[in-house]
Short mmCIF file of C-alpha atoms and ligand atoms in Angstrom, two decimals:
data_model
loop_
_atom_site.label_atom_id
_atom_site.label_comp_id
_atom_site.label_asym_id
_atom_site.label_seq_id
_atom_site.Cartn_x
_atom_site.Cartn_y
_atom_site.Cartn_z
CA UNK A 100 -30.00 -77.81 26.68
CA UNK A 101 -31.03 -75.96 29.95
CA UNK A 102 -35.03 -76.00 29.59
CA UNK A 103 -36.76 -73.25 31.59
CA UNK A 104 -40.54 -72.88 32.13
CA UNK A 105 -42.64 -70.23 32.81
CA UNK A 106 -46.11 -70.52 33.92
CA UNK A 107 -48.21 -67.28 33.86
CA UNK A 108 -50.51 -67.19 36.49
CA UNK A 109 -51.09 -63.95 37.53
CA UNK A 110 -54.66 -62.89 36.10
CA UNK A 111 -57.54 -62.50 38.34
CA UNK A 112 -59.87 -64.96 37.05
CA UNK A 113 -62.99 -62.93 37.61
CA UNK A 114 -65.61 -64.64 35.92
CA UNK A 115 -65.05 -67.79 38.41
CA UNK A 116 -66.61 -65.77 40.88
CA UNK A 117 -64.64 -67.20 43.69
CA UNK A 118 -62.47 -66.60 46.76
CA UNK A 119 -59.98 -69.32 45.47
CA UNK A 120 -57.39 -67.83 42.79
CA UNK A 121 -58.28 -69.40 39.56
CA UNK A 122 -55.49 -71.28 39.13
CA UNK A 123 -55.94 -73.43 42.45
CA UNK A 124 -59.41 -74.63 40.87
CA UNK A 125 -58.93 -78.19 40.45
CA UNK A 126 -59.67 -80.65 37.52
CA UNK A 127 -59.44 -84.36 38.47
CA UNK A 128 -59.29 -83.09 42.28
CA UNK A 129 -55.47 -81.23 41.58
CA UNK A 130 -55.49 -77.61 41.00
CA UNK A 131 -54.83 -76.44 37.54
CA UNK A 132 -51.58 -74.92 38.19
CA UNK A 133 -50.27 -78.42 39.35
CA UNK A 134 -51.01 -80.01 36.25
CA UNK A 135 -49.35 -77.31 34.45
CA UNK A 136 -46.23 -78.26 36.79
CA UNK A 137 -46.43 -81.57 36.52
CA UNK A 138 -46.26 -81.72 32.66
CA UNK A 139 -43.47 -79.30 32.64
CA UNK A 140 -41.59 -81.62 35.09
CA UNK A 141 -42.19 -84.66 32.95
CA UNK A 142 -40.23 -82.67 30.39
CA UNK A 143 -37.13 -82.26 32.41
CA UNK A 144 -37.53 -78.77 32.85
CA UNK A 145 -34.36 -77.18 35.03
CA UNK A 146 -36.39 -74.37 36.22
CA UNK A 147 -40.03 -73.37 36.80
CA UNK A 148 -40.65 -69.89 37.06
CA UNK A 149 -44.41 -69.15 38.20
CA UNK A 150 -45.81 -65.77 37.71
CA UNK A 151 -48.10 -64.71 40.03
CA UNK A 152 -50.30 -61.70 40.60
CA UNK A 153 -53.82 -61.91 41.99
CA UNK A 154 -54.27 -64.00 45.24
CA UNK A 155 -50.39 -64.75 44.92
CA UNK A 156 -50.18 -65.59 48.70
CA UNK A 157 -52.63 -68.37 48.47
CA UNK A 158 -50.87 -69.68 45.57
CA UNK A 159 -47.63 -69.47 47.06
CA UNK A 160 -49.00 -70.90 50.15
CA UNK A 161 -50.73 -73.93 48.60
CA UNK A 162 -47.20 -74.91 46.41
CA UNK A 163 -44.80 -74.05 49.43
CA UNK A 164 -43.62 -77.64 49.76
CA UNK A 165 -42.22 -77.33 46.00
CA UNK A 166 -38.80 -76.16 46.22
CA UNK A 167 -38.38 -76.60 42.35
CA UNK A 168 -40.60 -73.34 41.77
CA UNK A 169 -39.12 -69.85 41.64
CA UNK A 170 -42.09 -67.17 42.09
CA UNK A 171 -42.06 -63.74 39.99
CA UNK A 172 -44.47 -61.43 41.33
CA UNK A 173 -46.17 -59.27 38.62
CA UNK A 174 -48.22 -56.87 41.02
CA UNK A 175 -50.14 -55.00 37.76
CA UNK A 176 -51.29 -57.18 35.05
CA UNK A 177 -49.96 -55.38 32.07
CA UNK A 178 -50.08 -57.79 29.67
CA UNK A 179 -48.64 -61.46 28.88
CA UNK A 180 -45.05 -59.91 27.53
CA UNK A 181 -44.94 -57.86 30.96
CA UNK A 182 -45.88 -60.98 32.69
CA UNK A 183 -42.88 -63.13 31.19
CA UNK A 184 -40.64 -60.05 31.62
CA UNK A 185 -40.95 -60.59 35.43
CA UNK A 186 -38.96 -63.87 35.01
CA UNK A 187 -35.96 -62.33 33.03
CA UNK A 188 -34.03 -62.05 36.26
CA UNK A 189 -34.10 -65.71 37.01
CA UNK A 190 -34.31 -66.70 33.32
CA UNK A 191 -31.15 -69.11 32.09
CA UNK A 192 -28.74 -67.07 29.63
CA UNK A 193 -29.44 -69.97 27.02
CA UNK A 194 -31.52 -73.09 26.35
CA UNK A 195 -35.06 -72.95 25.71
CA UNK A 196 -37.80 -71.05 27.52
CA UNK A 197 -41.18 -72.79 27.27
CA UNK A 198 -44.24 -70.53 27.98
CA UNK A 199 -47.35 -72.15 29.64
CA UNK A 200 -50.40 -70.79 31.09
CA UNK A 201 -51.63 -71.89 35.22
CA UNK A 202 -55.39 -71.90 33.33
CA UNK A 203 -54.24 -73.78 30.67
CA UNK A 204 -54.24 -77.09 32.68
CA UNK A 205 -54.36 -80.27 30.44
CA UNK A 206 -51.42 -79.46 27.89
CA UNK A 207 -49.84 -83.32 27.59
CA UNK A 208 -45.97 -83.70 28.12
CA UNK A 209 -45.55 -85.10 24.46
CA UNK A 210 -46.91 -81.68 23.04
CA UNK A 211 -44.16 -79.84 25.07
CA UNK A 212 -41.86 -82.26 24.26
CA UNK A 213 -42.43 -81.66 20.56
CA UNK A 214 -42.52 -78.08 20.94
CA UNK A 215 -39.07 -77.98 22.60
CA UNK A 216 -37.42 -80.13 20.30
CA UNK A 217 -38.10 -77.46 17.45
CA UNK A 218 -36.07 -74.86 18.91
CA UNK A 219 -32.43 -73.99 18.03
CA UNK A 220 -30.83 -70.69 17.72
CA UNK A 221 -32.32 -69.79 14.41
CA UNK A 222 -36.06 -71.36 15.20
CA UNK A 223 -38.67 -70.56 17.77
CA UNK A 224 -42.07 -73.00 18.15
CA UNK A 225 -45.29 -72.10 18.34
CA UNK A 226 -48.51 -74.07 19.21
CA UNK A 227 -51.49 -72.98 16.96
CA UNK A 228 -54.83 -74.63 16.40
CA UNK A 229 -57.45 -74.08 13.88
CA UNK A 230 -61.02 -72.69 14.92
CA UNK A 231 -64.42 -72.53 12.97
CA UNK A 232 -65.08 -69.61 15.22
CA UNK A 233 -61.46 -67.59 16.16
CA UNK A 234 -63.21 -65.01 17.84
CA UNK A 235 -61.10 -63.44 20.73
CA UNK A 236 -57.64 -65.05 20.01
CA UNK A 237 -54.75 -63.79 18.39
CA UNK A 238 -54.50 -64.64 14.74
CA UNK A 239 -51.56 -66.53 12.85
CA UNK A 240 -50.42 -64.10 9.77
CA UNK A 241 -48.39 -65.89 7.29
CA UNK A 242 -46.72 -64.48 4.06
CA UNK A 243 -47.55 -65.78 0.50
CA UNK A 244 -45.04 -68.93 1.08
CA UNK A 245 -46.98 -69.72 4.61
CA UNK A 246 -44.08 -68.61 6.63
CA UNK A 247 -45.32 -67.06 9.92
CA UNK A 248 -44.84 -63.40 10.32
CA UNK A 249 -46.48 -62.06 13.38
CA UNK A 250 -49.47 -62.77 15.34
CA UNK A 251 -52.10 -60.04 15.65
CA UNK A 252 -54.30 -59.64 18.44
CA UNK A 253 -58.06 -59.69 17.96
CA UNK A 254 -58.49 -56.02 18.92
CA UNK A 255 -55.85 -55.14 16.55
CA UNK A 256 -56.71 -56.93 13.64
CA UNK A 257 -58.15 -55.82 10.32
CA UNK A 258 -61.30 -56.96 8.70
CA UNK A 259 -59.11 -59.60 6.44
CA UNK A 260 -56.97 -60.49 9.24
CA UNK A 261 -60.03 -61.66 11.33
CA UNK A 262 -60.87 -64.07 8.63
CA UNK A 263 -58.00 -65.86 9.80
CA UNK A 264 -58.93 -69.45 11.40
CA UNK A 265 -55.79 -70.43 12.54
CA UNK A 266 -55.14 -69.15 16.16
CA UNK A 267 -52.46 -68.68 18.97
CA UNK A 268 -52.57 -70.80 21.90
CA UNK A 269 -50.43 -68.44 23.72
CA UNK A 270 -48.07 -71.92 24.22
CA UNK A 271 -44.42 -71.30 22.71
CA UNK A 272 -40.98 -72.32 23.27
CA UNK A 273 -38.40 -69.89 22.40
CA UNK A 274 -34.59 -69.68 22.25
CA UNK A 275 -33.55 -68.04 25.91
CA UNK A 276 -31.33 -65.85 24.72
CA UNK A 277 -33.37 -64.30 22.15
CA UNK A 278 -36.26 -63.77 24.73
CA UNK A 279 -33.67 -61.97 27.09
CA UNK A 280 -33.03 -59.34 23.68
CA UNK A 281 -36.70 -59.20 22.62
CA UNK A 282 -38.66 -58.71 25.81
CA UNK A 283 -37.43 -55.23 27.02
CA UNK A 284 -38.21 -53.93 23.54
CA UNK A 285 -42.06 -54.95 23.58
CA UNK A 286 -44.39 -51.75 23.54
CA UNK A 287 -47.49 -51.08 24.81
CA UNK A 288 -48.49 -49.09 21.72
CA UNK A 289 -51.97 -51.28 20.80
CA UNK A 290 -55.33 -51.56 21.16
CA UNK A 291 -55.51 -52.92 24.78
CA UNK A 292 -52.27 -50.81 26.05
CA UNK A 293 -50.71 -53.98 26.73
CA UNK A 294 -47.14 -55.57 26.64
CA UNK A 295 -48.09 -58.45 24.45
CA UNK A 296 -45.79 -61.61 24.44
CA UNK A 297 -47.14 -62.29 21.04
CA UNK A 298 -45.00 -59.22 19.72
CA UNK A 299 -42.22 -61.69 20.10
CA UNK A 300 -43.14 -63.62 16.75
CA UNK A 301 -42.60 -60.29 14.64
CA UNK A 302 -39.22 -59.57 16.53
CA UNK A 303 -38.12 -63.20 15.85
CA UNK A 304 -38.86 -62.77 11.96
CA UNK A 305 -37.17 -59.44 12.16
CA UNK A 306 -33.93 -61.24 13.97
CA UNK A 307 -34.17 -64.18 10.94
CA UNK A 308 -35.44 -66.64 13.52
CA UNK A 309 -38.02 -68.60 11.89
CA UNK A 310 -41.13 -69.47 13.44
CA UNK A 311 -42.08 -73.43 13.48
CA UNK A 312 -45.83 -74.18 14.28
CA UNK A 313 -47.13 -77.44 15.91
CA UNK A 314 -50.68 -78.33 16.50
CA UNK A 315 -51.38 -80.27 19.73
CA UNK A 316 -52.90 -83.81 19.47
CA UNK A 317 -55.99 -82.94 21.00
CA UNK A 318 -57.61 -79.11 21.01
CA UNK A 319 -58.64 -79.85 24.62
CA UNK A 320 -54.76 -79.51 25.76
CA UNK A 321 -54.84 -76.05 24.81
CA UNK A 322 -58.25 -74.95 26.43
CA UNK A 323 -58.10 -72.12 29.05
CA UNK A 324 -60.53 -72.17 31.99
CA UNK A 325 -62.27 -69.01 32.40
CA UNK A 326 -65.66 -69.78 34.30
CA UNK A 327 -67.22 -72.90 35.82
CA UNK A 328 -68.83 -74.44 32.54
CA UNK A 329 -65.48 -74.50 30.92
CA UNK A 330 -63.88 -76.26 33.93
CA UNK A 331 -66.46 -78.92 34.25
CA UNK A 332 -66.04 -79.33 30.16
CA UNK A 333 -62.31 -79.94 30.71
CA UNK A 334 -63.21 -81.76 33.85
CA UNK A 335 -65.53 -84.32 31.65
CA UNK A 336 -62.95 -84.40 28.67
CA UNK A 337 -60.09 -85.32 31.09
CA UNK A 338 -62.21 -88.15 33.06
CA UNK A 339 -63.15 -89.72 29.95
CA UNK A 340 -59.42 -90.26 29.00
CA UNK A 341 -58.54 -91.39 32.38
CA UNK A 342 -61.53 -93.93 32.71
CA UNK A 343 -60.66 -95.04 29.07
CA UNK A 344 -57.07 -95.75 30.11
CA UNK A 345 -58.62 -98.14 33.21
CA UNK A 346 -60.64 -99.83 30.45
CA UNK A 347 -57.72 -100.31 28.23
CA UNK A 348 -56.01 -101.66 31.30
CA UNK A 349 -58.80 -104.76 31.29
CA UNK A 350 -61.14 -102.77 34.07
CA UNK A 351 -65.13 -103.16 33.42
CA UNK A 352 -66.70 -100.14 33.85
CA UNK A 353 -70.19 -100.10 33.96
CA UNK A 354 -70.76 -96.85 33.05
CA UNK A 355 -67.76 -94.44 32.42
CA UNK A 356 -69.53 -91.56 32.34
CA UNK A 357 -70.17 -92.18 36.15
CA UNK A 358 -66.79 -92.83 37.10
CA UNK A 359 -64.43 -90.11 38.64
CA UNK A 360 -60.59 -90.61 39.00
CA UNK A 361 -58.93 -88.17 40.91
CA UNK A 362 -55.85 -89.21 41.83
CA UNK A 363 -53.64 -92.41 40.61
CA UNK A 364 -55.22 -95.94 40.13
CA UNK A 365 -53.38 -98.96 39.71
CA UNK A 366 -55.44 -102.18 39.02
CA UNK A 367 -55.05 -105.93 38.67
CA UNK A 368 -57.04 -107.98 36.24
CA UNK A 369 -60.51 -108.61 35.66
CA UNK A 370 -61.46 -105.39 38.18
CA UNK A 371 -65.27 -104.38 37.79
CA UNK A 372 -66.56 -100.82 39.10
CA UNK A 373 -69.93 -100.06 39.18
CA UNK A 374 -71.75 -96.79 38.44
CA UNK A 375 -71.08 -93.47 40.50
CA UNK A 376 -67.92 -94.42 42.36
CA UNK A 377 -65.16 -91.79 43.28
CA UNK A 378 -61.50 -92.86 43.51
CA UNK A 379 -59.42 -90.28 44.96
CA UNK A 380 -55.82 -90.00 45.61
CA UNK A 381 -53.79 -93.21 45.47
CA UNK A 382 -55.79 -96.17 44.89
CA UNK A 383 -54.80 -99.96 44.31
CA UNK A 384 -57.30 -102.61 43.11
CA UNK A 385 -56.06 -105.97 42.94
CA UNK A 386 -57.43 -108.73 40.60
CA UNK A 387 -60.76 -109.51 40.49
CA UNK A 388 -61.82 -106.70 43.05
CA UNK A 389 -65.42 -105.49 42.55
CA UNK A 390 -66.55 -102.11 43.60
CA UNK A 391 -70.38 -101.75 43.59
CA UNK A 392 -72.23 -98.60 43.07
CA UNK A 393 -71.61 -95.53 44.84
CA UNK A 394 -68.55 -96.17 46.84
CA UNK A 395 -65.98 -93.62 47.36
CA UNK A 396 -62.38 -94.93 47.90
CA UNK A 397 -59.66 -92.66 48.81
CA UNK A 398 -55.91 -93.49 49.21
CA UNK A 399 -56.34 -97.24 50.12
CA UNK A 400 -55.09 -100.73 48.82
CA UNK A 401 -57.73 -103.28 48.11
CA UNK A 402 -56.02 -106.80 47.65
CA UNK A 403 -57.46 -109.62 45.09
CA UNK A 404 -60.91 -111.10 45.14
CA UNK A 405 -62.27 -108.37 47.63
CA UNK A 406 -65.83 -106.94 47.19
CA UNK A 407 -67.00 -103.27 48.00
CA UNK A 408 -70.79 -103.19 48.35
CA UNK A 409 -72.53 -100.06 47.63
CA UNK A 410 -72.66 -96.90 49.58
CA UNK A 411 -69.04 -97.66 51.12
CA UNK A 412 -67.07 -95.38 51.97
CA UNK A 413 -63.33 -96.03 52.61
CA UNK A 414 -60.44 -93.67 53.30
CA UNK A 415 -56.42 -94.42 53.97
CA UNK A 416 -57.56 -98.03 54.44
CA UNK A 417 -55.59 -101.06 53.70
CA UNK A 418 -57.79 -104.13 52.68
CA UNK A 419 -56.22 -107.31 52.38
CA UNK A 420 -57.64 -110.85 50.16
CA UNK A 421 -61.37 -112.01 49.85
CA UNK A 422 -62.72 -109.39 52.01
CA UNK A 423 -66.18 -108.39 52.11
CA UNK A 424 -67.13 -104.79 52.97
CA UNK A 425 -70.54 -103.16 53.19
CA UNK A 426 -73.36 -102.33 51.76
CA UNK A 427 -72.95 -98.88 53.82
CA UNK A 428 -69.41 -99.41 55.66
CA UNK A 429 -66.82 -96.70 56.49
CA UNK A 430 -63.65 -97.74 56.72
CA UNK A 431 -61.77 -94.60 58.24
CA UNK A 432 -57.88 -93.99 58.21
CA UNK A 433 -56.21 -96.81 59.63
CA UNK A 434 -58.45 -99.41 59.17
CA UNK A 435 -56.33 -102.64 58.34
CA UNK A 436 -58.41 -105.67 57.16
CA UNK A 437 -56.85 -109.09 56.77
CA UNK A 438 -57.72 -111.93 54.75
CA UNK A 439 -61.38 -112.71 54.68
CA UNK A 440 -62.57 -110.29 57.19
CA UNK A 441 -66.00 -108.95 57.02
CA UNK A 442 -67.18 -105.33 57.64
CA UNK A 443 -71.09 -105.27 57.21
CA UNK A 444 -73.49 -102.70 57.15
CA UNK A 445 -73.44 -99.32 58.92
CA UNK A 446 -70.14 -100.47 60.35
CA UNK A 447 -67.37 -97.80 61.29
CA UNK A 448 -63.74 -98.93 61.66
CA UNK A 449 -60.78 -96.38 62.53
CA UNK A 450 -57.04 -96.99 63.27
CA UNK A 451 -57.63 -100.93 63.74
CA UNK A 452 -56.79 -104.03 62.81
CA UNK A 453 -59.80 -106.87 62.01
CA UNK A 454 -57.81 -110.32 61.67
CA UNK A 455 -58.18 -112.84 59.16
CA UNK A 456 -61.48 -114.28 59.01
CA UNK A 457 -63.37 -111.75 61.60
CA UNK A 458 -66.35 -110.32 61.45
CA UNK A 459 -68.02 -106.86 62.06
CA UNK A 460 -71.29 -107.60 60.37
CA UNK A 461 -73.76 -104.97 61.98
CA UNK A 462 -74.21 -101.45 63.16
CA UNK A 463 -70.77 -101.45 65.23
CA UNK A 464 -68.00 -98.87 65.64
CA UNK A 465 -64.53 -100.16 66.10
CA UNK A 466 -61.90 -97.49 66.91
CA UNK A 467 -58.34 -98.16 68.33
CA UNK A 468 -58.62 -101.89 68.27
CA UNK A 469 -56.94 -104.88 67.30
CA UNK A 470 -58.90 -107.98 66.60
CA UNK A 471 -57.52 -111.36 65.98
CA UNK A 472 -58.52 -113.90 63.90
CA UNK A 473 -61.61 -115.59 63.56
CA UNK A 474 -63.72 -112.90 66.14
CA UNK A 475 -67.27 -112.75 65.94
CA UNK A 476 -68.18 -109.20 66.50
CA UNK A 477 -72.10 -109.18 67.48
CA UNK A 478 -74.43 -106.35 66.01
CA UNK A 479 -74.43 -103.05 67.83
CA UNK A 480 -70.88 -103.48 69.37
CA UNK A 481 -68.87 -100.31 70.39
CA UNK A 482 -65.59 -99.87 71.36
CA UNK A 483 -65.63 -97.08 73.81
CA UNK A 484 -62.08 -95.63 72.95
CA UNK A 485 -62.52 -92.22 74.38
CA UNK A 486 -62.81 -90.47 77.58
CA UNK A 487 -63.15 -86.82 76.01
CA UNK A 488 -59.59 -86.47 76.17
CA UNK A 489 -57.47 -89.45 75.41
CA UNK A 490 -58.06 -92.25 73.19
CA UNK A 491 -57.48 -95.94 74.62
CA UNK A 492 -57.06 -99.50 72.92
CA UNK A 493 -58.92 -102.66 72.96
CA UNK A 494 -57.70 -105.98 72.27
CA UNK A 495 -59.56 -108.82 71.39
CA UNK A 496 -57.97 -112.13 70.84
CA UNK A 497 -58.35 -115.10 68.27
CA UNK A 498 -61.65 -116.74 68.16
CA UNK A 499 -63.44 -114.53 70.71
CA UNK A 500 -67.13 -114.00 70.44
CA UNK A 501 -68.46 -110.82 71.37
CA UNK A 502 -72.56 -110.75 71.89
CA UNK A 503 -74.51 -108.34 70.52
CA UNK A 504 -74.54 -104.81 71.94
CA UNK A 505 -71.70 -104.98 73.58
CA UNK A 506 -70.15 -102.04 75.33
CA UNK A 507 -65.96 -102.45 75.34
CA UNK A 508 -64.67 -99.61 77.59
CA UNK A 509 -61.28 -98.99 76.73
CA UNK A 510 -58.22 -99.90 77.94
CA UNK A 511 -59.29 -103.75 77.68
CA UNK A 512 -58.59 -106.99 76.67
CA UNK A 513 -60.48 -109.97 75.96
CA UNK A 514 -58.67 -113.19 75.53
CA UNK A 515 -58.52 -115.91 73.01
CA UNK A 516 -61.72 -117.80 72.68
CA UNK A 517 -63.20 -115.69 75.53
CA UNK A 518 -67.51 -115.23 75.15
CA UNK A 519 -69.09 -111.59 75.84
CA UNK A 520 -72.41 -112.04 76.70
CA UNK A 521 -74.67 -109.75 75.03
CA UNK A 522 -75.38 -106.34 76.37
CA UNK A 523 -72.53 -106.49 78.60
CA UNK A 524 -70.47 -103.47 79.56
CA UNK A 525 -66.99 -104.83 79.61
CA UNK A 526 -64.40 -102.67 81.92
CA UNK A 527 -62.16 -105.20 82.99
CA UNK A 528 -60.10 -107.91 80.99
CA UNK A 529 -61.71 -111.29 80.05
CA UNK A 530 -59.16 -114.25 80.20
CA UNK A 531 -59.09 -116.93 77.65
CA UNK A 532 -61.97 -118.89 77.22
CA UNK A 533 -64.11 -117.06 79.79
CA UNK A 534 -67.77 -116.01 79.37
CA UNK A 535 -68.28 -112.64 80.59
CA UNK A 536 -71.57 -111.29 81.47
CA UNK A 537 -71.80 -107.94 82.72
CA UNK A 538 -75.14 -106.56 82.72
CA UNK A 539 -78.29 -106.06 85.25
CA UNK A 540 -79.88 -109.54 86.06
CA UNK A 541 -83.68 -109.98 84.73
CA UNK A 542 -86.26 -109.69 87.25
CA UNK A 543 -89.85 -110.21 86.36
CA UNK A 544 -91.91 -108.21 88.75
CA UNK A 545 -96.07 -108.53 89.01
CA UNK A 546 -97.19 -105.28 87.79
CA UNK A 547 -100.27 -103.06 86.58
CA UNK A 548 -99.44 -100.88 83.37
CA UNK A 549 -101.51 -97.68 83.63
CA UNK A 550 -104.17 -96.93 81.26
CA UNK A 551 -105.81 -94.58 79.44
CA UNK A 552 -108.97 -93.39 80.84
C1 LIG B 172 -53.73 -64.46 24.54
C2 LIG B 172 -52.85 -63.97 23.80
C3 LIG B 172 -53.42 -64.57 22.34
C4 LIG B 172 -53.70 -66.00 22.24
C5 LIG B 172 -54.66 -66.58 23.66
C6 LIG B 172 -54.92 -67.56 23.97
C7 LIG B 172 -51.52 -62.46 23.87
C8 LIG B 172 -50.98 -60.85 23.69
N1 LIG B 172 -52.53 -62.72 23.40
O1 LIG B 172 -54.75 -63.71 24.50
O2 LIG B 172 -52.88 -64.37 21.05
O3 LIG B 172 -54.62 -66.46 21.12
O4 LIG B 172 -53.72 -65.74 24.89
O5 LIG B 172 -55.99 -67.81 25.17
O6 LIG B 172 -50.42 -63.07 24.59
N2 LIG B 172 -51.66 -63.24 32.26
C9 LIG B 172 -50.95 -62.90 33.35
N3 LIG B 172 -50.50 -61.27 33.22
C10 LIG B 172 -50.93 -60.63 32.76
C11 LIG B 172 -51.64 -61.08 31.36
C12 LIG B 172 -52.17 -62.30 31.41
O7 LIG B 172 -50.40 -63.48 34.14
O8 LIG B 172 -50.38 -59.48 32.80
C13 LIG B 172 -52.36 -64.64 32.31
C14 LIG B 172 -53.34 -64.67 32.21
O9 LIG B 172 -53.63 -65.07 33.58
C15 LIG B 172 -53.78 -65.89 31.64
C16 LIG B 172 -53.07 -66.04 30.47
O10 LIG B 172 -51.77 -64.96 30.99
O11 LIG B 172 -53.93 -66.99 32.30
C17 LIG B 172 -53.40 -65.33 29.22
O12 LIG B 172 -53.92 -64.04 29.27
P1 LIG B 172 -55.21 -63.34 28.79
O13 LIG B 172 -55.61 -62.25 28.99
O14 LIG B 172 -56.25 -64.46 29.26
O15 LIG B 172 -54.84 -63.69 27.03
P2 LIG B 172 -55.12 -62.74 26.17
O16 LIG B 172 -54.54 -61.67 26.36
O17 LIG B 172 -56.57 -62.71 25.67
CA1 LIG B 173 -56.08 -59.95 28.14
#
């Protein structure tokens, strides 16, 4: 059976008060529309139709790498039924059409799967929830034996209908063949002058298509985002679930309310994460990794036994076992730490390999460098890798000792077991085992310091 998914994303989202189209606003670092599309993909949708209108160029650009999306343009927003109609030209003739919303981001694949499974030639499926305060929503009208007969919008409802607590989430699965028949018959003869998608319910009943109703596991799955407060509420709910999932996998999270996951995280055993940590993109934390407070870790892999001390920032870094990072360390893209390496406070490492057992402990910048094993980089050492236009490489071989406050003017090589005297500016190769001293000689002069009158 063919599964077509239609995602409505044409609305303006004016209450977001934003230049960014609403469906591009993120939950857990990912646009709301991307969440919806990912759920649709995980129920093996054959086609993804996204209806865009306001900000359509920005939305389409953002997803330009997704060849599985068929875009439909709704230039004027004349209602949800009108929006779905925009996809009719590309919709499969048979199978199931699932209707979703770009601003209802957290719908779960399991809920969608359950809806799809309820659809047959003579049955459609509707996702409903019961609310203490149903105001604003379309009400589910049932007959005396509780069969759904129609959905009535708030503005068209009678006083009695307004008392109904069961509401339409908007999410439904419909036999595609019927949708082709029903959508052209919608009229805008109602309180809002809109083409209501919800009017297909009464058409279904008329055509002897029964309406099965399902409820989501969590009400939050069906929450729409209209303003920043609703966005934040869903963000918190979603984060609580993601963090809980990590704890189920055996991670110690010192404060579940102060860990944010904006991507995918793989963990080993006995990982510890302290307060105010953000994990972004693809993060891998090996057995026993300990992340101290206030760290940001983005697209990085950290192997077993490594400790990342407070206030460190890692991006596109690859860290081996038993390393020691921070506090206040910054690993930029291409930083590779081999087993047991140390990068201490106020050190920045970019596109460089720090070999096994080597130490960059204090206040250094290491860029475009390859550092061998058991090298000691003294405090304040800088690789001068950039002439304003080009980048150059520094190579420091095994066992070298770089004295404090050294400038290594790249391209340059420091040989194995070589020593560089503190305060040197190294511009030429240092051969293996040699001592390089490249600084002004100290002279002590007799001198009278001026004194104030
Ligand atoms: C709709 C339902 C209502 C349900 C509610 C749940 C209809 C007629 N009513 O209400 O029963 O309780 O959702 O939230 O379907 N959109 C378009 N193009 C349009 C109109 C809407 O793309 O022309 C999109 C919006 O961007 C939004 C979604 O469809 O994502 C729902 O539109 P909205 O106006 O919020 O829904 P309501 O009509 O209030
Ligand atoms: Ca509306």
